[in-house]
Amino acid sequence: MMRNRARCPSGECSPASPPRGRLLAGNGYATTFLGALFVALAALLPARSADAVPSYARQTGLACEACHTAFPELTPYGRRFKLNGYTIDNLPQVSGISPTKQETLLLNQLPPLSFMFQTSYTGTKTALPDSVLPKSFAKNGQVLFPQQASLFYAGRIAPNLGAFVQMTYDGTDGEFGWDNTDIRFAKAINENLLLGLSLNNNPTVQDPWNSTPAWQVPFDQRSSVAPTPGAATMIDGGLVGAGVAGLTAYAYLYDSVYAELGGYRSAPAAAQIDSTSTNVVNGVAPYWRIAYEHQWGRHSWEIGAYGVVAKLYPGGGIALSGPANKYSDWALDSQYQYIGDDHIMSVTATYIDEKQSLDATYGAGASTNASDRLKTFRIGASYLYQRRYGAALGYFETTGSSDALLYPAGVPVVGFADGSPNSSGWTGELDWLPYENTKLALQYTKYSKFNGGSSNYDGSGRNASDNDTTYLLFWFNY
Amino acid sequence: MGWTTGPTTMKRLIAIATAVLLVVATRDVPAQQAEHGVPELATGVCSACHGPQGHSISPVFPNLAGQQAGYIVLQLNAFRAHERGDPNARAYMWGMASQLSDATIKSLADYYAAQKPAPGESGDRALIAEGAKIYNQGVEANGVPACAACHGSDAQGKGAFPRLGGQHAEYLIAQLEGFQSGTRANAPIMDNVAHSMTHEQIRAAAAYAASR
């Protein structure tokens, strides 16, 4: 999943939002160039983090395998634990009651804390040119120690209230910051109906399936220093990059039907919202989600849809008033799991379709078209043997309207060919989990198309395949 | 600018969401009333694996509906004391049972014992027929006693002897294999029985018992 600051230091994740440089076009070419470069660089840093927390194991007394196939992918039971508000608890408690015997406190005697440490190696097929900018490109063969180190508070807060709160030191930018947060209230009305509320900072971080963007597996972890495609939809990293906070309400019926509705407002980290902010939500961006899960024997299959409608002021130097851009995202997702004693199989897929009405950006002369379209499709399959040895393969593709101003050419590595946001490729991974809470992953990503082209896509002679990435990750949770 | 209208929109959204939740919640009131007296643990926790009313979907987790109360009490005590240590018992039940009081164990056992058992599992007819012989007569050559002697003529169980009827065959096989390998070592009688059985006999007996 993407961290706000790491992925988008400028607060501007999707190049589908107006590049800052273009909005400041009056300041000359250099500003435009640097602005576009900065925006594109921002989109290059998809630091992802993890939902696999030993403090849940400590709190429940359940082994990791109860909730995860291989972390962070959830099992059917893990999904129920999450939907129940992270509250299932088997620890000695500090408790309080009122004279009328109402519970006023129920607190673990030990705090549900966990630590995560990731260290990684990244190599791209062809070394990246020196960017001259700090915190941007990596020289080839970059080791991050740590890539990320996180402290979690993950567990019950009160009888029906639980939390997943992550603070992360990011090795890419060398700073400690706020990461995924999901604080939820849940109540089982009876065995067939569960109701809940979630306060969170990333649309889909609250979702129990691993087919939606925040926790999509496989390849939930990728290099945070290798180039990655520049165009992404709002639901797929754009909003979390801009910084949002949301409240959603959900119902889970008959252990199979899930419905959720809520809204997100802008809440960028360490920033006051004014015209220097970027992609500021106008009012509330409604988020919706519906899913159906069928379980039979050791199999489960989910199919669902989700979406968000976000009216965003591009900001970045222009007042937060007047016309706004409107991004309408709807998406389909599906997840299949087979969980045997020795063999575990998963397939996840999502298709996202975003309609962009760029009233503000087009009005400011920063997009070629008044409206654009951006679509993303991802599918991945993974196999795990005895919860110890794993392999995964997946395909990804983003396509959309060509827009020469939105997807500018002429920037080494991050520029676009013909104003096209199209990218596609394959990722493969081998995993070894010596213990349930440790993972060693070797991943290779092969691009057939990158930012609109296969060869010389950036106009500086770089081919899509030059960005093919070898990534080695050591990941410890304790 | 729209920014100032935000809170109103948010309020509307919350109001709509609350209304939706209330409508959904009130629709289920009869079911809720019917379950009055159900231990909250069964509804909120156990059902995540063992299913509503103890009818589980995955064969990893046993059906508890109609299980003998005495057997449930014995097993929960064994989990709590770490005396039953097969892989899934460790992974799930050691934690789950660790804080249960004797009274809670008793109420959970009574609740599940009172639920309607799952119907018998269908399976390979030839295998079930072979299993019927083992279940009712044992295997004299191997010294395997008749299952029916303890588990009842219809696999309904009695007291400390569990109901096997309507159980997942795969779960029963895993238990017999656990007794054989020693990972589940909290039933000395079954240790002896399982050690005398071949894999084929285990499959057949489990298929028959599950079909009852």
XYZ file of C-alpha atoms in Angstrom, chain A residues 60-63 65-67 77 80 84 88-92 160 187-193 195-197 245-247 249-251 253-255 261-266 273 280-286 295-298 313 320-322 339 341 387, chain B residues 1-3 5-7 9-10 13-14 16-18 20-22 24-29 31-32 35 38 40 42-45 47-49 51-54 57-61 87-88 90-100 111-112 170 174:
120
model
C -5.934 -13.318 20.038
C -3.525 -16.114 20.821
C -4.009 -17.255 17.229
C -1.082 -18.103 15.001
C -1.885 -18.623 9.766
C -5.369 -18.199 11.233
C -5.723 -14.784 9.604
C -11.170 -15.868 9.168
C -13.938 -11.674 9.765
C -15.239 -7.466 13.706
C -11.420 -10.583 19.215
C -9.255 -10.872 22.261
C -7.867 -13.585 24.515
C -5.650 -11.671 26.891
C -6.004 -10.749 30.543
C -16.338 -2.956 20.185
C -20.954 -4.895 16.465
C -22.386 -8.294 15.666
C -26.131 -7.765 15.907
C -26.623 -11.494 15.562
C -24.886 -14.359 13.783
C -26.139 -13.087 10.435
C -25.556 -9.374 10.686
C -22.440 -3.569 11.451
C -19.416 -1.342 11.597
C -17.830 2.049 11.118
C -9.456 11.124 5.900
C -12.694 9.215 5.634
C -15.562 7.767 7.590
C -20.199 2.563 7.492
C -20.504 -1.078 6.552
C -22.825 -4.010 6.939
C -24.898 -9.958 6.047
C -25.199 -13.718 6.211
C -21.441 -14.104 6.097
C -20.774 3.680 2.107
C -18.766 6.654 3.246
C -16.895 9.768 2.308
C -13.411 11.242 2.249
C -12.191 14.767 2.881
C -8.770 16.240 2.369
C -5.060 23.277 3.268
C -7.859 19.243 -2.510
C -11.210 17.486 -2.192
C -14.137 19.851 -2.699
C -16.503 18.889 0.131
C -16.686 15.138 0.516
C -15.739 12.452 -1.967
C -18.290 9.637 -1.593
C -17.422 -20.137 0.620
C -17.531 -23.829 -0.067
C -15.274 -26.304 1.651
C -11.803 -24.857 1.587
C -9.250 21.498 -6.795
C -9.270 26.567 -4.137
C -12.382 27.991 -5.758
C -14.105 28.148 -9.108
C -6.634 -22.953 1.477
C -3.178 -27.961 4.530
C 2.905 -21.895 3.962
C -16.488 27.562 -2.547
C -17.434 23.978 -2.013
C -15.051 23.664 0.881
C -20.343 23.187 2.242
C -18.293 20.141 3.157
C -19.549 19.536 6.686
C -22.475 17.109 2.840
C -20.670 14.976 5.404
C -23.749 11.276 4.143
C -23.576 10.138 7.762
C -27.890 8.364 4.949
C -25.388 5.766 6.102
C -27.016 5.597 9.550
C -29.256 2.425 5.777
C -27.685 0.660 8.742
C -30.837 1.090 10.826
C -30.767 -3.281 7.681
C -30.512 -3.759 11.435
C -34.233 -3.564 12.170
C -35.012 -6.009 9.375
C -33.209 -8.642 11.329
C -34.881 -8.042 14.677
C -33.820 -13.359 14.183
C -32.124 -11.445 16.961
C -31.476 -16.023 19.504
C -27.115 -17.174 22.882
C -22.287 -13.542 22.950
C -20.855 -17.864 19.984
C -22.378 -15.046 17.942
C -19.430 -12.715 17.775
C -16.401 -14.973 17.899
C -19.200 -18.291 14.481
C -16.360 -16.727 12.473
C -14.992 -20.257 12.000
C -20.458 -20.907 11.422
C -23.829 -19.666 12.570
C -25.432 -22.136 15.014
C -22.283 -24.228 14.766
C -18.346 -24.276 5.965
C -14.666 -25.139 5.863
C -13.732 -28.712 6.849
C -10.787 -27.234 8.746
C -13.318 -26.274 11.424
C -1.754 -28.036 14.413
C -5.127 -26.301 14.136
C -2.544 -24.755 18.480
C -3.077 -22.188 15.742
C -6.644 -21.348 16.704
C -7.965 -22.874 19.882
C -5.114 -22.462 22.350
C -5.604 -18.721 22.089
C -9.361 -18.820 21.849
C -9.789 -20.993 24.938
C -7.099 -19.364 27.054
C -9.358 -16.916 28.897
C -12.555 -18.964 29.033
C -25.626 -23.842 23.424
C -23.959 -25.903 20.708
C -12.074 -34.326 6.072
C -7.445 -35.180 10.115
